[in-house]
Every structure is written in C-alpha cells, then in structure tokens.
Short mmCIF file of C-alpha atoms and ligand atoms in Angstrom, two decimals:
data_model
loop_
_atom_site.label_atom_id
_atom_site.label_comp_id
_atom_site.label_asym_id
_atom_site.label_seq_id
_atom_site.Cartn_x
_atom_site.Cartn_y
_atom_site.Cartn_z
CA UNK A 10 24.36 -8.88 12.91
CA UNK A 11 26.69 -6.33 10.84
CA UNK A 12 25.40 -3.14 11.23
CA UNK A 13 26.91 -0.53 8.66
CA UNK A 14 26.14 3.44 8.10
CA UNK A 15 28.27 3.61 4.60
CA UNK A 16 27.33 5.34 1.51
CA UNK A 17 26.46 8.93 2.12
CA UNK A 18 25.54 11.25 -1.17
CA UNK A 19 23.74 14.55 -0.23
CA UNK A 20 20.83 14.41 -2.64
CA UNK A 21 18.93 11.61 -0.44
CA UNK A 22 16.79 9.00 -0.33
CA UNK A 23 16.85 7.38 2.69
CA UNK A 24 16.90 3.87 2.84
CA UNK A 25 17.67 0.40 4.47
CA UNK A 26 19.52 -2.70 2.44
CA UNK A 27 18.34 -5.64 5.15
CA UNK A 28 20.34 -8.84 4.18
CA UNK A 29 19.01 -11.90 5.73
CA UNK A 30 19.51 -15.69 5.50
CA UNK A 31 17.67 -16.71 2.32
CA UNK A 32 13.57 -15.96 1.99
CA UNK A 33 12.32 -17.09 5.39
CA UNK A 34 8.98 -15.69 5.19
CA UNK A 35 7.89 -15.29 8.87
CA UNK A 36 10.67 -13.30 9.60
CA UNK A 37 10.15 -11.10 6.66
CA UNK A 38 6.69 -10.43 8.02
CA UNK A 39 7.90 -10.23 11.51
CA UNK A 40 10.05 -7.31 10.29
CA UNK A 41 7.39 -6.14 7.67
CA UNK A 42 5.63 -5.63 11.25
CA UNK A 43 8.42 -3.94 13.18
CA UNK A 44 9.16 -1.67 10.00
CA UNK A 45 6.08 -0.56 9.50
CA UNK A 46 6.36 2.00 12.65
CA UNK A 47 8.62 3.87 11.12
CA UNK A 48 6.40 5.38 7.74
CA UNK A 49 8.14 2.85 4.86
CA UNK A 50 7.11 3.59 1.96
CA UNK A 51 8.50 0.96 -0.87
CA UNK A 52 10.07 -2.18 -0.82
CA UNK A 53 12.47 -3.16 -3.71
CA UNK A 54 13.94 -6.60 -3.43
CA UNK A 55 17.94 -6.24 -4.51
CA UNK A 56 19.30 -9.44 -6.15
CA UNK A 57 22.99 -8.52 -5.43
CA UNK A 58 23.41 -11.03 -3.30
CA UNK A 59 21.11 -13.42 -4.91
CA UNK A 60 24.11 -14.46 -7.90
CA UNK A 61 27.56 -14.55 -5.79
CA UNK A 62 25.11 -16.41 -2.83
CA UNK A 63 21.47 -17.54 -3.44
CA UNK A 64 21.13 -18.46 0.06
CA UNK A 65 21.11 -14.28 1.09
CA UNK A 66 18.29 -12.15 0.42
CA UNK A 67 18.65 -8.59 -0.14
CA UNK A 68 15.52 -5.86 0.36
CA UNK A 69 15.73 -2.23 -0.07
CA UNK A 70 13.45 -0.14 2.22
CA UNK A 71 12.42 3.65 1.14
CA UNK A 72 11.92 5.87 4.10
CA UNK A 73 10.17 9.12 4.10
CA UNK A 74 13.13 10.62 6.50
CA UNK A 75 16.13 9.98 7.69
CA UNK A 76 14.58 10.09 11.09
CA UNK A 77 12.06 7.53 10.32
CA UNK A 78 15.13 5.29 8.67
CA UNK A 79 17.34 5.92 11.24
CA UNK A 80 14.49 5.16 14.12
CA UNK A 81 13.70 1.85 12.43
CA UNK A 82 17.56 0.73 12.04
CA UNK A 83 17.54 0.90 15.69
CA UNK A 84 14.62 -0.95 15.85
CA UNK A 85 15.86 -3.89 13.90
CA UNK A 86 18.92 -4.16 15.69
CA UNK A 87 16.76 -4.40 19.03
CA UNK A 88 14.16 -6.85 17.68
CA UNK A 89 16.58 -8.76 15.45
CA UNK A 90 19.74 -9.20 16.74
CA UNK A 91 21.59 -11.94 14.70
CA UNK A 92 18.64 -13.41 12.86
CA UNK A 93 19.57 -10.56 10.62
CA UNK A 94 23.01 -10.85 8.70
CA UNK A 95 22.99 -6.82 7.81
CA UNK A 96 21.58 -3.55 8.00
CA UNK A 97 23.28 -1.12 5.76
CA UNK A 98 21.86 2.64 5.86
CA UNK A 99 22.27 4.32 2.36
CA UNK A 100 21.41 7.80 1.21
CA UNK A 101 20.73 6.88 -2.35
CA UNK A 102 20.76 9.43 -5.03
CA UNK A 103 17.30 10.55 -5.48
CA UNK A 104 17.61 10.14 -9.29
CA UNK A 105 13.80 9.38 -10.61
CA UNK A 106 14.29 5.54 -9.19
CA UNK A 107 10.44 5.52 -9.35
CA UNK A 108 10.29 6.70 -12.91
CA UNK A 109 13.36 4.34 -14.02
CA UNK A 110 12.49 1.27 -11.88
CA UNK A 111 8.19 1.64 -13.67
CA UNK A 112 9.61 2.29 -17.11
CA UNK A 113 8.99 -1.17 -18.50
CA UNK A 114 5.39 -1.91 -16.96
CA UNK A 115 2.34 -2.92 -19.25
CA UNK A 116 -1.30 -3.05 -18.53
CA UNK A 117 -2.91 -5.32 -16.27
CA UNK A 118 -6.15 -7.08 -16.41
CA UNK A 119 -8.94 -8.02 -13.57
CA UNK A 120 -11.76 -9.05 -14.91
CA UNK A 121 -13.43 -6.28 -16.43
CA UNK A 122 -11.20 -3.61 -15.21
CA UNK A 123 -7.81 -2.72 -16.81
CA UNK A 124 -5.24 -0.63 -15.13
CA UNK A 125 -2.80 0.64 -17.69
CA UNK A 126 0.18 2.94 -17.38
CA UNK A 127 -0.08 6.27 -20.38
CA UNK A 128 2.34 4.40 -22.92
CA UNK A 129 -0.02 0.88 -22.72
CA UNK A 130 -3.35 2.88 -23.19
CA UNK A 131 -3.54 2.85 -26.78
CA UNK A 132 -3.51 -0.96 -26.77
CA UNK A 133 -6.46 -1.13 -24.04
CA UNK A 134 -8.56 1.52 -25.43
CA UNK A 135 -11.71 -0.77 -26.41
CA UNK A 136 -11.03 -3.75 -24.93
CA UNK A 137 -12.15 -3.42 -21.11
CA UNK A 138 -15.31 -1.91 -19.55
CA UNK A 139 -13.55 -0.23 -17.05
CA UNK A 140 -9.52 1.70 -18.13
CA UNK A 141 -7.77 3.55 -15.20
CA UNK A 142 -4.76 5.41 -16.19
CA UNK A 143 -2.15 5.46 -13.46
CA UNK A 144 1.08 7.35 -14.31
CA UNK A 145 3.56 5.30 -11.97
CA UNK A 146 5.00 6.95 -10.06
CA UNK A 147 5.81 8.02 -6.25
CA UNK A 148 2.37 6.62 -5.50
CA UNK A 149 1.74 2.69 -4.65
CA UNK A 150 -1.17 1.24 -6.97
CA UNK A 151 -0.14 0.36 -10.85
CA UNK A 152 -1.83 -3.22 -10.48
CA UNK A 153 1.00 -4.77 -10.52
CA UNK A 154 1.20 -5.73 -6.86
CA UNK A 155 -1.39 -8.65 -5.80
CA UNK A 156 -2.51 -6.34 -2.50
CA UNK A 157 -4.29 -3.49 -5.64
CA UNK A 158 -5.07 -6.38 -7.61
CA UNK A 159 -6.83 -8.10 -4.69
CA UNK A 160 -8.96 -4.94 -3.94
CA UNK A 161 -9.86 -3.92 -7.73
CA UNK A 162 -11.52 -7.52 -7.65
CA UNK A 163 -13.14 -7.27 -4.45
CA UNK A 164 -14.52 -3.74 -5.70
CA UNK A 165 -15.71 -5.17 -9.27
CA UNK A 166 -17.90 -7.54 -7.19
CA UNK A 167 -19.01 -4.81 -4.58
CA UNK A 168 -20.23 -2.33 -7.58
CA UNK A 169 -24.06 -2.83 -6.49
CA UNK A 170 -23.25 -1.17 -2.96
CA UNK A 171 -20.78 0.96 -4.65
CA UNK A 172 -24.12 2.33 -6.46
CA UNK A 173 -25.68 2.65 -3.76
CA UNK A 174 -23.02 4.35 -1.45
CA UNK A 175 -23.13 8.00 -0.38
CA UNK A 176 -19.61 8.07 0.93
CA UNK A 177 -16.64 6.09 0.49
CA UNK A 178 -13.73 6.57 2.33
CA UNK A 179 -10.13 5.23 0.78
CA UNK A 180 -7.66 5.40 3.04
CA UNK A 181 -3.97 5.28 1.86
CA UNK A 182 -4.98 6.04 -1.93
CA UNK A 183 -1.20 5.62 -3.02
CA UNK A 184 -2.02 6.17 -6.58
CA UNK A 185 -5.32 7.04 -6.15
CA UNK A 186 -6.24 3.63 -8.46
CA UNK A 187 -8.87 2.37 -5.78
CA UNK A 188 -10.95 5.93 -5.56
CA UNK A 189 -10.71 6.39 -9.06
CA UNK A 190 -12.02 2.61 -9.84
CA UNK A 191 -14.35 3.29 -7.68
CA UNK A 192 -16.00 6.05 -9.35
CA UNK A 193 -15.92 4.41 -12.25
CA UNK A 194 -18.20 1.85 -11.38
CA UNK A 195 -20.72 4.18 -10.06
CA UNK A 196 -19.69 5.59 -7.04
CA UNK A 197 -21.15 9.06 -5.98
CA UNK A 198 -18.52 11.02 -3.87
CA UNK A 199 -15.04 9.24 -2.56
CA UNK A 200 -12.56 10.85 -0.14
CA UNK A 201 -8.94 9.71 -0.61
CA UNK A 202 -6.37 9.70 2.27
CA UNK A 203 -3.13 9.53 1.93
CA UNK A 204 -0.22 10.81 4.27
CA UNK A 205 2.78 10.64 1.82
CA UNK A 206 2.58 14.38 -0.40
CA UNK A 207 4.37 12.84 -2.54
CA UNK A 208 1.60 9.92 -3.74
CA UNK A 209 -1.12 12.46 -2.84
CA UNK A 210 0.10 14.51 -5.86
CA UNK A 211 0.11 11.58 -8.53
CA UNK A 212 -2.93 10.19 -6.98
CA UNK A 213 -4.36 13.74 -7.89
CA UNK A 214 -2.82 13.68 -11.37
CA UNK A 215 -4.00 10.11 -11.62
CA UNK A 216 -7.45 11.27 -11.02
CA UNK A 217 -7.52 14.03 -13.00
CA UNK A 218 -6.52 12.26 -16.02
CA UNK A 219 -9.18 9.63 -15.55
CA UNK A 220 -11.92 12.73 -15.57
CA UNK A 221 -13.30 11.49 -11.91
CA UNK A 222 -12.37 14.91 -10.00
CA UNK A 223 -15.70 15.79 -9.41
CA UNK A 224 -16.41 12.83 -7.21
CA UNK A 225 -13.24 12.40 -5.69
CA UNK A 226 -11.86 14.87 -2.69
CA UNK A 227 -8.39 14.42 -1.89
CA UNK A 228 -6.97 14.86 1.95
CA UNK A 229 -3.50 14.84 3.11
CA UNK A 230 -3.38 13.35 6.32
CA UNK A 231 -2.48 10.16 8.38
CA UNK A 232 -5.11 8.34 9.64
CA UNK A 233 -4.80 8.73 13.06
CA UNK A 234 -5.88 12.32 11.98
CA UNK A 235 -9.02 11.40 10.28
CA UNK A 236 -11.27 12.04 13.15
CA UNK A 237 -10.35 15.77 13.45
CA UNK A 238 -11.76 16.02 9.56
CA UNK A 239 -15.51 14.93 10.63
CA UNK A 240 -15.87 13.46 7.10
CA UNK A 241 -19.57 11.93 6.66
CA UNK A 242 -19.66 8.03 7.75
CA UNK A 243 -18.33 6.04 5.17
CA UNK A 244 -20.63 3.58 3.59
CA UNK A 245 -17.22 1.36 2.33
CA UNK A 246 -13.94 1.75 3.56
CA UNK A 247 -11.09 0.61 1.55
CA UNK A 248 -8.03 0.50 3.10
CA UNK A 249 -5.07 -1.59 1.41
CA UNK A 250 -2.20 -1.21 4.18
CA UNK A 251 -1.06 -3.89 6.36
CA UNK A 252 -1.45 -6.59 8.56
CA UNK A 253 0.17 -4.19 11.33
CA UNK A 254 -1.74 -1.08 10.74
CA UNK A 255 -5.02 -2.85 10.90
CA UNK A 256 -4.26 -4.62 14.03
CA UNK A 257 -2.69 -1.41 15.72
CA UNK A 258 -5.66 1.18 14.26
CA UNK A 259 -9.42 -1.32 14.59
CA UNK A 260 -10.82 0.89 16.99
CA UNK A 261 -9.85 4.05 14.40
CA UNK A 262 -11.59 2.03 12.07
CA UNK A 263 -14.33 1.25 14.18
CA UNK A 264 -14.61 4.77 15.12
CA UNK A 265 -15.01 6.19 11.37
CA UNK A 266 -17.06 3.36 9.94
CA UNK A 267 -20.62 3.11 10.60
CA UNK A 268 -22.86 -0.31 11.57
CA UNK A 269 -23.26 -2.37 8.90
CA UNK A 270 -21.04 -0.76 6.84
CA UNK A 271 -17.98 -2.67 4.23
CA UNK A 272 -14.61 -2.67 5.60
CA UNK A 273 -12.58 -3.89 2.60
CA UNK A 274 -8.79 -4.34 3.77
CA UNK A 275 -6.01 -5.71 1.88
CA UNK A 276 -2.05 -6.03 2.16
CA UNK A 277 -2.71 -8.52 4.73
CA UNK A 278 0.32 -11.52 4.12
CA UNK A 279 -1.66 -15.12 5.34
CA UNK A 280 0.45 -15.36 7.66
CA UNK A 281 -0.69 -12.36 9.48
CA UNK A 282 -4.22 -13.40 8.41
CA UNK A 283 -5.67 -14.92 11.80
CA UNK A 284 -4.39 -12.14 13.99
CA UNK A 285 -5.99 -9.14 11.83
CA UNK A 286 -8.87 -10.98 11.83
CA UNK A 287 -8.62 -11.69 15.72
CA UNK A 288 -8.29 -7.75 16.38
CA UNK A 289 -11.45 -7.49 14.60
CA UNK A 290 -13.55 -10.43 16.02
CA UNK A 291 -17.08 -9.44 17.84
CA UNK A 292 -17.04 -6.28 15.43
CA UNK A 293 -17.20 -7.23 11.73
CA UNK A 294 -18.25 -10.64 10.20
CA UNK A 295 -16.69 -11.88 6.77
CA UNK A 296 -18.52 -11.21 3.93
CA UNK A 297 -15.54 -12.73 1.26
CA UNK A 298 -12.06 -13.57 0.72
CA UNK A 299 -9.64 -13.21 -1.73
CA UNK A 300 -6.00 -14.43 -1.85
CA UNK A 301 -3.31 -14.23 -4.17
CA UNK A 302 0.36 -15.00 -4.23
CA UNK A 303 0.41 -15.55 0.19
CA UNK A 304 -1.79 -12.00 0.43
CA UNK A 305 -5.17 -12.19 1.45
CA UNK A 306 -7.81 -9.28 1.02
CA UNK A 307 -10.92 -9.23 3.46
CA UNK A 308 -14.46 -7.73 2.88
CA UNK A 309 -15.47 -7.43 6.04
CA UNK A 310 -18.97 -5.80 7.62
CA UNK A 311 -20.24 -3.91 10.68
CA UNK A 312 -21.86 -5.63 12.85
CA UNK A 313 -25.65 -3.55 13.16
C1 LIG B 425 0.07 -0.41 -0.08
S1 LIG B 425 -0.18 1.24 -0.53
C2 LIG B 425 -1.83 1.12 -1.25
C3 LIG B 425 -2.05 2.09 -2.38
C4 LIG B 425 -3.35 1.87 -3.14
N1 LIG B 425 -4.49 2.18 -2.28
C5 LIG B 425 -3.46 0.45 -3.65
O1 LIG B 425 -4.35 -0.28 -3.19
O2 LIG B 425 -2.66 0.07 -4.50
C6 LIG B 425 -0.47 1.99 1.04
C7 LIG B 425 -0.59 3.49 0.97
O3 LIG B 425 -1.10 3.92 2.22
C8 LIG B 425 -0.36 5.02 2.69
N2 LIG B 425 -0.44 4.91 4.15
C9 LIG B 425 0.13 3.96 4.93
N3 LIG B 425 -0.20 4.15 6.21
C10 LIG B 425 -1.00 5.26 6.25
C11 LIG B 425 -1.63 5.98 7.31
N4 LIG B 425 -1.50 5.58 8.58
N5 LIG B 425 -2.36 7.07 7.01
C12 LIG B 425 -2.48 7.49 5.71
N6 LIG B 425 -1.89 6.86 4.67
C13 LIG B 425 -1.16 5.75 4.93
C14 LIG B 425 1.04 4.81 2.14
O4 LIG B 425 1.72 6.04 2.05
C15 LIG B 425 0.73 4.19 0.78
O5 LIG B 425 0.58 5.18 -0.21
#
C-alpha cells in the first residue's frame, strides 16, 4: 500500500482519498466497518481514476477532525495492508463542497411522500400528500440515498403506530428528514439526535421550514450519551446509521427502547445484513424488510 500525507491548504476539511483495486464490495464494507470508528461523516466516490484506469476505484472520506482522519489512516494501514493500493490524506479547501456538490438535485418521490430541495418545491406543491423541504446541506437525508429512502417507506407504512406513539426517538437525524416526516404523518412529540453541530443546525432549519418545531426537540449528542438525557421511552426508534454502529451499540439500544417497542434501522449494506441481525437475535423479532440497491432497512420489535 502507498501511503501519502500530500496536499496541505490551511482552510481544512479533512479527508481520506482510499484507492483500491476496482469495486470489490466486501472490502468496501469491511472498511466501511473499520472507518466508521473514527466519526466519518460523507462519502463521495472520485472518478479520477475511473477514466485513465477503470479497474481503480477512488472514494473520498469527510472527517469531522483531523484527529479522527488521522486515527483512521492508521487504522487502514493496520487492517489493510496491501489490499489497499492508497491512502492519500488531504486538507481540502472547505469551499461550500456541500452546497456545490447538492446544487443540481431534484425532488424525490416515495409513495406518498416527496422530499424536495427549496428550488424543486414549486413543482411538488400539490402533487404529494406528504412535502418535506430539506435544504441540502451539511446534514445527511435529501432522499437521494436508498438508506433515507428505505426508512421514509418503512415510516409511510408505520403511520398507524406513528399515531399512536407518545415518543419517538430519531437518532442521527442528519437532516432532520426522518423526525420531520414523522410528524407529518401524525406523530405527537419526536426527539432528534444528532452528534455532528454541523447537521444539527440544518436539521433545525430543515424543521423549522417544514412548520413541525413544536413537536420536534432537537439534542446534540452522541449516542453513547443518550442515557445521561433520561428522555421518556421511545415508542419507535429510528436510527439510519450502519451495519457497525448497530452491532457495536444493541445493548444502548436495548437500554433506551422499551418492550415491544419498533426499532426501525437502516444503512445496513446486505452484506452486513446477517450479522446486525445476529447481534440482535433473542431481543427483537422482524416485523418487515425493505431493500434497495444492496441496502437493507429492518423494522424490528421488542420482544414483551
Ligand atoms: C446516514 S446519516 C442518516 C441521516 C438521516 N437520519 C437519514 O435517514 O437520511 C447518519 C447520521 O447519524 C449521525 N450519527 C452517526 N453516528 C452517530 C452517533 N453515534 N450518535 C449520534 N449521531 C450519529 C451522523 O452524523 C449522520 O448525520
């Protein structure tokens, strides 16, 4: 493996550019696993290898600190070795990526439930039941990746127990798009977690311009924290992370849930699939599945 620390600008993002031997998905997972330690929080893939040689594949990881990138660098090159062709650290100019790289998305449909960015909205306006607005923007949750997509359909057919919740819990709200389509169909009061200040704030813009503040409160925190809040047990938890953070926090989850209770869970690649569902076995049983595009999202419930 060619390990590089090269471009260095002072107004920072940090990142990783992982090059590895075309698209071989269980190793992507593998380091989707290993990575996920170290508080990613976006994945671009890069095609500049993908024209001068198909057979490399380029992704671009977004780190919260330089810490956290520099940890997990170390970590690939332990793990990895030389299944990995390159790890390149780059402090990338921190110039609006996230506004530039969202400027072109549209609205997107599931089933009733439309989830448009501001400049799409005028197109939507009477053609769903359900419109979320979601500025795009440092927060995870436009509807354009399958993991949201998975959940918003998992929710529309959950809406009678979404009625009928007192508390849902929404942990990793990115955007805020899951909280804020939940209180649109009904919901009563929704906290939203999220440890990245960053996404907490357009989550809380997101909310605000969808007029659901009064049922939504908004925490900054990590999970691991959650406990320390003693928020009321959640009727439905909706957590849309991944298949590494719900095998390394069940007991957490456990632990805030309550007995039959919904945990709905999503970012979880098939491949990673039977182990999530393994650190969960003699706890929950399935209630539905939903895949799309190799990710899977799980409705699973308490046992009494
Ligand atoms: C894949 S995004 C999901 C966003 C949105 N809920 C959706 O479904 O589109 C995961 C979000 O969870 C947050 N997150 C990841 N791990 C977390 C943790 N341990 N505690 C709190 N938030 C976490 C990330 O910062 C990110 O915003």
């Amino acid at each position: 493996m060619f390990l590089a620390k090269t471009v260095s600008h002072s107004d920072r993002r940090p990142v990783l550019d992982v090059r590895l031997p075309g698209h071989p998905r269980s190793l992507w997972d593998r380091l989707d696993a290993v990575l996920d330690d170290y508080n990613p929080f976006a994945v671009e893939d890069v095609d500049i290898d993908i024209t001068s040689n198909p057979t490399v594949h380029c992704r671009r990881i977004f780190f919260f600190s330089q810490n956290d990138r520099d940890q997990a660098f170390e970590a690939i090159e332990l793990n990895f070795g030389s299944e990995v062709l390159s790890v390149t650290v780059v402090n990338l100019l921190n110039d609006n990526w996230a506004e530039r790289s969202f400027g072109n998305l549209r609205a997107v449909k599931i089933g009733d439930l439309i989830v448009t960015p501001p400049w799409d909205r005028v197109s939507h306006e009477n053609s769903s039941s359900y419109l979320i607005e979601i500025d795009p923007s440092m927060g995870f949750g436009t509807g354009h990746h399958a993991s949201t997509r998975l959940m918003l359909r998992s929710l529309l057919e959950q809406k009678p127990a979404i009625q009928k919740s007192k508390h849902i819990l929404d942990i990793g709200t990115g955007s805020g798009v899951l909280a804020i389509a939940s209180a649109l169909l009904g919901a009563n009061a929704i906290t939203a977690v999220e440890r990245d200040i960053d996404a907490l704030a357009n989550a809380r813009k997101n909310i605000a311009r969808n007029s659901v503040c009064v049922r939504i409160k908004t925490i900054h925190a990590e999970l691991s924290e959650l406990q320390n809040f003693h928020l009321p047990k959640p009727d439905i938890i909706l957590a849309n992370l991944t298949g590494a953070a719900f095998q390394k926090y069940q007991d957490l989850l456990e632990a805030l849930g309550r007995p039959s209770g919904l945990l709905m869970i999503s970012g979880v690649t098939d491949s990673e699939e039977q182990t999530t569902l393994a650190a969960f076995e003699g706890k929950c049983a399935i209630e539905s599945r939903y895949e799309e595009d190799g990710w899977v999202c799980l409705v699973l419930r308490y046992h009494c």
